[in-house]
PDB file of C-alpha atoms in Angstrom:
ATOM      1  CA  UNK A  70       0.000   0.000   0.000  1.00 84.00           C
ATOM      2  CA  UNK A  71       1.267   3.329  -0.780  1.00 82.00           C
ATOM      3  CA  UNK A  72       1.597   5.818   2.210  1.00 93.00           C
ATOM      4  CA  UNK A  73       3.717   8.173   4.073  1.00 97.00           C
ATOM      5  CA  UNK A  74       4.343   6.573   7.460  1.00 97.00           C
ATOM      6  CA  UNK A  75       5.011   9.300  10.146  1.00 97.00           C
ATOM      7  CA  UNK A  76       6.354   8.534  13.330  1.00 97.00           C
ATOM      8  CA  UNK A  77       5.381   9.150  16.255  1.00 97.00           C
ATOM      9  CA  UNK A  78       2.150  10.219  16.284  1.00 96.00           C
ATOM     10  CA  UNK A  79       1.410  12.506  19.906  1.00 97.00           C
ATOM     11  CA  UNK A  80       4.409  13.544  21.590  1.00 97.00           C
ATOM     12  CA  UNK A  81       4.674  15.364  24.232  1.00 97.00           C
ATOM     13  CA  UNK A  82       8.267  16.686  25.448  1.00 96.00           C
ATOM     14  CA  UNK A  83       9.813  19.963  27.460  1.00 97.00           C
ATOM     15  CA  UNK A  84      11.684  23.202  26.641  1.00 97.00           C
ATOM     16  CA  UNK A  85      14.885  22.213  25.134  1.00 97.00           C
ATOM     17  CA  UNK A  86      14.793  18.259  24.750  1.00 97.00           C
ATOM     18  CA  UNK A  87      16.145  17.349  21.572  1.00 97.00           C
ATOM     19  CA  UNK A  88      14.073  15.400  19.157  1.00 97.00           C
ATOM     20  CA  UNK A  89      12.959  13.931  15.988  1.00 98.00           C
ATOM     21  CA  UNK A  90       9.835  12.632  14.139  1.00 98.00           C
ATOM     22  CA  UNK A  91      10.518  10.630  11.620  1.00 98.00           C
ATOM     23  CA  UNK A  92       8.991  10.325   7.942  1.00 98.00           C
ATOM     24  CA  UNK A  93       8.943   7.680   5.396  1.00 98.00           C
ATOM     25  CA  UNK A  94       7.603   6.693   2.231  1.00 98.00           C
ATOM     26  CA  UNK A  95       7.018   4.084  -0.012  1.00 96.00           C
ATOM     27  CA  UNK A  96       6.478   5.547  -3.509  1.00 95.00           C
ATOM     28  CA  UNK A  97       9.676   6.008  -4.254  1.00 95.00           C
ATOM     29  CA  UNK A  98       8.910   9.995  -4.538  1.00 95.00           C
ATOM     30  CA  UNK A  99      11.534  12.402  -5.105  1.00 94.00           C
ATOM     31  CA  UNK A 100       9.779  15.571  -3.852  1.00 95.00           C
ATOM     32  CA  UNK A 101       9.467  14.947   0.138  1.00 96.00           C
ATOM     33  CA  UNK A 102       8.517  18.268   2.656  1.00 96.00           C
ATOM     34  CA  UNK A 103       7.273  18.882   6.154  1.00 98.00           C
ATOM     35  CA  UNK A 104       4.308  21.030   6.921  1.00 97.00           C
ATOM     36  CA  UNK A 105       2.822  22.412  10.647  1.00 97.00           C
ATOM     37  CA  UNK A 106      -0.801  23.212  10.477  1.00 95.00           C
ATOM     38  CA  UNK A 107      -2.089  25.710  13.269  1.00 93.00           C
ATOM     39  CA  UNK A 108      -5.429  26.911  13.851  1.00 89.00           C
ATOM     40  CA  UNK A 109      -6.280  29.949  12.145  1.00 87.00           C
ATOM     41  CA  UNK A 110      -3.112  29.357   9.937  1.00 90.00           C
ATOM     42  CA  UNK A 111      -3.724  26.619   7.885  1.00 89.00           C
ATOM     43  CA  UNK A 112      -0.820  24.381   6.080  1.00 93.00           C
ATOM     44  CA  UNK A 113       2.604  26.158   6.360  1.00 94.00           C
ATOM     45  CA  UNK A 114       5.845  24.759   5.089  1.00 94.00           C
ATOM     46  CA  UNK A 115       8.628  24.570   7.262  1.00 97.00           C
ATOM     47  CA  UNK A 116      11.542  22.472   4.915  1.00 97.00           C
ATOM     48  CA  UNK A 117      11.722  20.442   1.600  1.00 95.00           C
ATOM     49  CA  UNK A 118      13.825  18.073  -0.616  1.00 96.00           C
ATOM     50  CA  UNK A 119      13.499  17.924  -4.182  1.00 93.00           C
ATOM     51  CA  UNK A 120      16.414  14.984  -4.404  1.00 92.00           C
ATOM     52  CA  UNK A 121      18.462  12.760  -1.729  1.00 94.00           C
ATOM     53  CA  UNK A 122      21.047  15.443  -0.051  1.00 93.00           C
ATOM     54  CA  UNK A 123      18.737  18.404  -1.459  1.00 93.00           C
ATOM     55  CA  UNK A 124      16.941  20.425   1.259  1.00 96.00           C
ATOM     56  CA  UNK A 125      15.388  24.052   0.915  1.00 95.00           C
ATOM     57  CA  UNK A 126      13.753  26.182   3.578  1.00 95.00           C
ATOM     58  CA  UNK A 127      10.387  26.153   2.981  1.00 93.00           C
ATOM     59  CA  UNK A 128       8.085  29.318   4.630  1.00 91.00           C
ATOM     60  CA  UNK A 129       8.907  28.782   8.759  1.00 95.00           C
ATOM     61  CA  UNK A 130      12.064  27.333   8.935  1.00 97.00           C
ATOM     62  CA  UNK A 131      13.327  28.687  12.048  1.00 97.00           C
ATOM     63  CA  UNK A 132      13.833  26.218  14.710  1.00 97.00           C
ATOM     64  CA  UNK A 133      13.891  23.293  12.746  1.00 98.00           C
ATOM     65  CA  UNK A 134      16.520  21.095  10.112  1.00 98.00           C
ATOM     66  CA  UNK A 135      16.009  18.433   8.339  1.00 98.00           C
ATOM     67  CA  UNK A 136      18.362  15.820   6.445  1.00 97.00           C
ATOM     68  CA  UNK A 137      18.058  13.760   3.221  1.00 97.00           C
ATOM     69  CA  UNK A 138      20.604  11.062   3.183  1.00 97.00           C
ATOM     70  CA  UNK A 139      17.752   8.737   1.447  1.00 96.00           C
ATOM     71  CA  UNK A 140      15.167   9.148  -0.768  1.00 96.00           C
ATOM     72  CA  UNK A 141      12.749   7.282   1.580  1.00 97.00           C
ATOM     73  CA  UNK A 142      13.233   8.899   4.522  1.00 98.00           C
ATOM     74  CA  UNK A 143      12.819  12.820   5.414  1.00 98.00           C
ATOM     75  CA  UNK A 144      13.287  13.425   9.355  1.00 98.00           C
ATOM     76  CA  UNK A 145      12.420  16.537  11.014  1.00 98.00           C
ATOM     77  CA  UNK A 146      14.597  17.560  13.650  1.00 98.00           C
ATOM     78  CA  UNK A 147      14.087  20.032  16.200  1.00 98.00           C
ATOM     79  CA  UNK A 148      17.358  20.720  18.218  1.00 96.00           C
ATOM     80  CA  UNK A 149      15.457  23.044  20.987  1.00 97.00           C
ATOM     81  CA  UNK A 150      12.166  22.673  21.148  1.00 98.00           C
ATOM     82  CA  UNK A 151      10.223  25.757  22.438  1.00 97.00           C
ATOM     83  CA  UNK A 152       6.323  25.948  23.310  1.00 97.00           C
ATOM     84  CA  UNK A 153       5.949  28.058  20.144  1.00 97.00           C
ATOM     85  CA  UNK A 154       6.758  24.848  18.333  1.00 98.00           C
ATOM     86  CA  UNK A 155       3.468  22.857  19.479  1.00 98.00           C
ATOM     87  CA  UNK A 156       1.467  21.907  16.459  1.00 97.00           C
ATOM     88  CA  UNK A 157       0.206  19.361  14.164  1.00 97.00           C
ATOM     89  CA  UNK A 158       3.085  18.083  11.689  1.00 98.00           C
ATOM     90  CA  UNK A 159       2.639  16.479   8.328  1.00 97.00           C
ATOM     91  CA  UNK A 160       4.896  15.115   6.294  1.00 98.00           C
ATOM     92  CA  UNK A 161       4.245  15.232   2.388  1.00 96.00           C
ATOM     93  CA  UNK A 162       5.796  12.988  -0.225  1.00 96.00           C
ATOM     94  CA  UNK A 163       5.066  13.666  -4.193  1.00 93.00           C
ATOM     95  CA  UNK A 164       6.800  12.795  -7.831  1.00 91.00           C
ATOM     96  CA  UNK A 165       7.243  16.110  -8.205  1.00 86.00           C
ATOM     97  CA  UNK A 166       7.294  20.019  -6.488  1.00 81.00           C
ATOM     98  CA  UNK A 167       4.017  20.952  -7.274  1.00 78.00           C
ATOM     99  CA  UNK A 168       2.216  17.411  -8.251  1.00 83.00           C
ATOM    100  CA  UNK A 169      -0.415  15.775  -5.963  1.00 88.00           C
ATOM    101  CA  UNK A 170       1.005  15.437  -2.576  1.00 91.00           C
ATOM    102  CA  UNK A 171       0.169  12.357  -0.349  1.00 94.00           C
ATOM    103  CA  UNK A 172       0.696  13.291   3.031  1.00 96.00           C
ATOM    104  CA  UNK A 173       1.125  11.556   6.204  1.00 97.00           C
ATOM    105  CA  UNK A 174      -1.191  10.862   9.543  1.00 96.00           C
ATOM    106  CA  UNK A 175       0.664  13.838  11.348  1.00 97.00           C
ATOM    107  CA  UNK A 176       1.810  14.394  14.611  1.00 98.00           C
ATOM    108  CA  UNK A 177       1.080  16.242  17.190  1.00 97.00           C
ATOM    109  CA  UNK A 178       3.401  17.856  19.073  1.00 98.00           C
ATOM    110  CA  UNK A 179       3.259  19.340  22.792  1.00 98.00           C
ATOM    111  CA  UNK A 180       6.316  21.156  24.152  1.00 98.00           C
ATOM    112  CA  UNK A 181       6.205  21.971  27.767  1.00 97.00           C
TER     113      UNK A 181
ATOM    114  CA  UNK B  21       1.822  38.241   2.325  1.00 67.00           C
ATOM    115  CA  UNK B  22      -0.804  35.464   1.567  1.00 79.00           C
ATOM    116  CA  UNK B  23      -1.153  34.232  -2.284  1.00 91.00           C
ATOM    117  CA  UNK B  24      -3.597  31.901  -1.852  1.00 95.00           C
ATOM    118  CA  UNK B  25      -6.677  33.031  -0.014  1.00 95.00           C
ATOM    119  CA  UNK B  26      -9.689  31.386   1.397  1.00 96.00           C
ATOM    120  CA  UNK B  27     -11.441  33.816   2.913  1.00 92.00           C
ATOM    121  CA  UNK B  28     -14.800  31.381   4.410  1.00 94.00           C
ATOM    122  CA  UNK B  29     -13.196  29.966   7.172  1.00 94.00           C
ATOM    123  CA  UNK B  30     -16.731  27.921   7.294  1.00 96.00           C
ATOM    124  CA  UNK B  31     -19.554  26.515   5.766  1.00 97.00           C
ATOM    125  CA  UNK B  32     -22.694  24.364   6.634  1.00 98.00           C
ATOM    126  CA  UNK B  33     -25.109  23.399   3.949  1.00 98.00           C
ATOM    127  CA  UNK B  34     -27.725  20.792   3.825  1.00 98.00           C
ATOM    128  CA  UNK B  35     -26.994  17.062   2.859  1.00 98.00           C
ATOM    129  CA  UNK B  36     -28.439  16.923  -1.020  1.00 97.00           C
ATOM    130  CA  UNK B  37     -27.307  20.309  -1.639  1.00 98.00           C
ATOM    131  CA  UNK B  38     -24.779  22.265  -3.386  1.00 98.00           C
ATOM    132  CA  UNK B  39     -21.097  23.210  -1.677  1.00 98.00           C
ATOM    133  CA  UNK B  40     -19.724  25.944  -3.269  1.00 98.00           C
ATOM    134  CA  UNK B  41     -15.876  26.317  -1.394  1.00 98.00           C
ATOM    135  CA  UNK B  42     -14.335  29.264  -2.890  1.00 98.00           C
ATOM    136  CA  UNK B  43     -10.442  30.151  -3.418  1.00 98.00           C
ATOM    137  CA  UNK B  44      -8.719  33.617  -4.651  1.00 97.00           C
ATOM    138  CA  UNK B  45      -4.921  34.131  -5.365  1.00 97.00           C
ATOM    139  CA  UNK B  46      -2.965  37.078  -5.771  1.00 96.00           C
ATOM    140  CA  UNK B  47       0.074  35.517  -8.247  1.00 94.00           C
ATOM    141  CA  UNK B  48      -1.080  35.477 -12.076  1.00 94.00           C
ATOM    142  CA  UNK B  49       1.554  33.359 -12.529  1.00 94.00           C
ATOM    143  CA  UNK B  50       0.374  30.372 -10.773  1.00 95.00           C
ATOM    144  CA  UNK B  51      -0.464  27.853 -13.124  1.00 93.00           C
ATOM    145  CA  UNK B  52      -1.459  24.277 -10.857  1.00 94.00           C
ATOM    146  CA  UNK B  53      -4.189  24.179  -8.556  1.00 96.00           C
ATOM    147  CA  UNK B  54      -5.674  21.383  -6.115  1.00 96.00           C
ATOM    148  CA  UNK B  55      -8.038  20.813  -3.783  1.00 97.00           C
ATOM    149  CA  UNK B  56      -7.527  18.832  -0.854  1.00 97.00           C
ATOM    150  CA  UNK B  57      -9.868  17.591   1.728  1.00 97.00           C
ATOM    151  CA  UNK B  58      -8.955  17.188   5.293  1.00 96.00           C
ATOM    152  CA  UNK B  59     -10.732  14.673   8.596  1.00 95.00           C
ATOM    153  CA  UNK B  60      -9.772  15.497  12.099  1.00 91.00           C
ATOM    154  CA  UNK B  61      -6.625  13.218  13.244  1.00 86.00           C
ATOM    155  CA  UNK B  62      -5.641  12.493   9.194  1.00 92.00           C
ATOM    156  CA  UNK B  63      -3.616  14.230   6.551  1.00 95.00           C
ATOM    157  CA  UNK B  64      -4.895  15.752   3.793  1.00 96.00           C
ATOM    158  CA  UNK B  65      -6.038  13.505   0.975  1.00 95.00           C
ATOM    159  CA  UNK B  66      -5.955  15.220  -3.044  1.00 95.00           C
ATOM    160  CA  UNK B  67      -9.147  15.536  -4.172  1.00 97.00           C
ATOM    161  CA  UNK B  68      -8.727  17.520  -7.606  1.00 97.00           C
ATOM    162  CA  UNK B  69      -6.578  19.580  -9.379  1.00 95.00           C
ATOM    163  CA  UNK B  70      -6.476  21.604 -12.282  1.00 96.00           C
ATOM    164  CA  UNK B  71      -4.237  23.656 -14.773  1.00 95.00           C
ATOM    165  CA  UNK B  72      -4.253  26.805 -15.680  1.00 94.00           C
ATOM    166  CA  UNK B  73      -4.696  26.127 -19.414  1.00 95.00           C
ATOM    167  CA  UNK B  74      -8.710  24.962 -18.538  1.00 96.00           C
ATOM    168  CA  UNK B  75     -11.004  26.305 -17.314  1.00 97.00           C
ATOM    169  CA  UNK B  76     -13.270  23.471 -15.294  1.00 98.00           C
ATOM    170  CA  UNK B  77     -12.123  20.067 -14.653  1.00 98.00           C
ATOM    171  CA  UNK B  78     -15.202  17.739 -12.958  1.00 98.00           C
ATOM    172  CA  UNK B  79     -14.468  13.930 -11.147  1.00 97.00           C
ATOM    173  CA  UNK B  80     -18.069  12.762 -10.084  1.00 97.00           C
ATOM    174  CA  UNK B  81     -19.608  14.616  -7.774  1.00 98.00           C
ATOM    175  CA  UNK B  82     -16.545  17.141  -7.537  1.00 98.00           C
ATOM    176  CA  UNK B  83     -15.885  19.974 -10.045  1.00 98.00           C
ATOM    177  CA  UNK B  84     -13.418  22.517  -9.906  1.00 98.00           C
ATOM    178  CA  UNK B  85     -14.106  26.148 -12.002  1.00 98.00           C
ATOM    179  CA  UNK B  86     -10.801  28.272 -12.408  1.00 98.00           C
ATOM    180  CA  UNK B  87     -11.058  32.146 -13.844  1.00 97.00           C
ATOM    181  CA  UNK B  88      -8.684  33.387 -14.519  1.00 96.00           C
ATOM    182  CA  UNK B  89      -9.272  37.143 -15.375  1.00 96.00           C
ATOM    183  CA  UNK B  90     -10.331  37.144 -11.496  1.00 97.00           C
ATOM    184  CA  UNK B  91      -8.122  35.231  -9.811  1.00 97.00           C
ATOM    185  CA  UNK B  92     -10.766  32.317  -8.572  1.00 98.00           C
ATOM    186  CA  UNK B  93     -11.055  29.276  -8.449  1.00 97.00           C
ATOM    187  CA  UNK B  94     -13.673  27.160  -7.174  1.00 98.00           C
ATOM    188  CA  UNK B  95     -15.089  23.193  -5.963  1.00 98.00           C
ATOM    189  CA  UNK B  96     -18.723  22.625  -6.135  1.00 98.00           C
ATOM    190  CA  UNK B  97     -19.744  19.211  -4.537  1.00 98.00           C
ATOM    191  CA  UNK B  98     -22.779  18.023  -5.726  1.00 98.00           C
ATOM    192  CA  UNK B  99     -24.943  16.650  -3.871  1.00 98.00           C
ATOM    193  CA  UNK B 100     -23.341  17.126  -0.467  1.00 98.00           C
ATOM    194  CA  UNK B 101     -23.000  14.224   1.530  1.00 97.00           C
ATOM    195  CA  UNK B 102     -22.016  14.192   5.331  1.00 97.00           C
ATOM    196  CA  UNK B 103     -19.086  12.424   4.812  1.00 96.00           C
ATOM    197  CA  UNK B 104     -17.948  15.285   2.994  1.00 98.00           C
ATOM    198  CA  UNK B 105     -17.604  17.032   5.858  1.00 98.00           C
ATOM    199  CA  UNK B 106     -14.358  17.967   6.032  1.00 97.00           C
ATOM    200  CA  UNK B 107     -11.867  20.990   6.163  1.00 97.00           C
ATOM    201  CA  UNK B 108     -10.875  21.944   2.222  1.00 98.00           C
ATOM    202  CA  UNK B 109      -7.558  23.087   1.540  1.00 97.00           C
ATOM    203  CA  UNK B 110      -6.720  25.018  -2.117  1.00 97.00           C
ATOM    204  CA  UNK B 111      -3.182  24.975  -3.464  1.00 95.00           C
ATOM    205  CA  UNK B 112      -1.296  26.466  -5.663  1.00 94.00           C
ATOM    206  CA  UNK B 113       1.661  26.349  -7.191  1.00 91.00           C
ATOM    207  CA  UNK B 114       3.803  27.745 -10.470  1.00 90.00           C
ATOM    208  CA  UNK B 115       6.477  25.749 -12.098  1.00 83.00           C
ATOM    209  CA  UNK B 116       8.984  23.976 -10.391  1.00 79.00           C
ATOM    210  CA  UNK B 117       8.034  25.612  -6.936  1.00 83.00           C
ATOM    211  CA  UNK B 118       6.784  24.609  -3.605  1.00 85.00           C
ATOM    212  CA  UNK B 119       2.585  24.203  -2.975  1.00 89.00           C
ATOM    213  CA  UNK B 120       1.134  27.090  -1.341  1.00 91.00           C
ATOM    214  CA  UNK B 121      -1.476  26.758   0.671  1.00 93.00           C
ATOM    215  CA  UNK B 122      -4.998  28.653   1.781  1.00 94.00           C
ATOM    216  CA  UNK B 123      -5.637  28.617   5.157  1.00 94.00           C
ATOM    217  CA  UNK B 124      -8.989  26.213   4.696  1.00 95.00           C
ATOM    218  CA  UNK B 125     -12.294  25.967   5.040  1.00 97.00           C
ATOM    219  CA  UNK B 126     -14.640  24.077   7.245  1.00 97.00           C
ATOM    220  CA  UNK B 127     -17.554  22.443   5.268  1.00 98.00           C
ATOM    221  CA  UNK B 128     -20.321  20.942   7.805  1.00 98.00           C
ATOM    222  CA  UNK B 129     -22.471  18.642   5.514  1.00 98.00           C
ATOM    223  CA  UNK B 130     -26.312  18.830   7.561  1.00 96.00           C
ATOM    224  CA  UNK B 131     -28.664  15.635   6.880  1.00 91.00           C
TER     225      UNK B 131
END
């Protein structure tokens, strides 16, 4: 079955605890990017690949990286989490920039 | 600065009706839009797209109606069901660059 598997799904963590959700696909897209959705806000874009070991800042990077080492596999990384950062993540895998997107579950992220 | 606007951050209409989600952008130069249709606790899911060289494109009970000249696009749903109550999402996007999003809208299908 295609999907985008994201990983975990609720997390809760504190001020300053490194940490990383994870994001994988099976399509064998070449176009993967991460998105936070908040309320009132909608679907921003916070990083993207268009290739393995190409990755551009998408519209609210700040806080966040991201590698591409494989083309399967796009983690976001926060180094410092801050309570501004809580929101709902979603990964987003697609052949190309600006072709249909499948996205994954999400997670949702507390910081404390 | 937001190119892609949806300015009805809601909508209820009554199951056998019409849903008419609307969608204006600033950036003439866009040339790809989509719609795509949110549930609480998923990810969006594509529901239709279409380029800027037409002017409708229609999948069953979805159709989506781009002008140009003003900058709008629109997705009728017809009938409305209540499982198509969902939060939309239009996109947009020229050449080889990123999807940009509205901000949604909330469609509450009544039966």
């Amino acid at each position: 079955e295609a999907q985008v598997t994201q990983n975990p799904r609720y997390l809760i963590t504190v001020t300053g605890k490194k940490l990383t959700v994870t994001c994988s696909q099976n399509m064998n897209h070449e176009y993967m990017s991460w998105y936070r959705q908040d309320p009132g806000l909608g679907l921003r874009q916070i990083y993207y690949s268009m290739n393995v070991e190409v990755t551009d800042k998408g519209d609210v990077p700040e806080g966040y990286k991201v590698s591409r080492k494989e083309k399967r596999n796009f983690p976001l990384i926060l180094e410092s989490p801050s309570p501004n950062q809580t929101s709902l993540y979603f990964c987003a895998s697609s052949y190309g920039v600006n072709t249909e997107a499948f996205f994954g579950q999400g997670t949702r992220l507390t910081v404390v | 600065d937001q190119q892609v606007k949806q300015n009805s951050p809601s909508l209820s209409v009554q199951e056998g009706r019409i849903s008419i989600l609307n969608c204006d952008y600033t950036n003439s130069m866009f040339d790809y839009f989509l719609w795509y249709k949110k549930y609480p606790a998923e990810g969006p899911t594509f529901l239709i797209s279409i380029s800027s060289i037409k002017d409708k494109n229609e999948d069953g009970r979805f159709t989506v109606f781009l002008n140009k000249s003003a900058k709008h696009l629109s997705l009728h749903i017809v009938p409305s069901q209540p499982g198509d109550s969902a939060v939309y999402f239009c996109a947009a996007s020229v050449g080889n660059t990123p999807l940009v999003f509205g901000k949604g809208t909330r469609l509450s299908v009544i039966a």
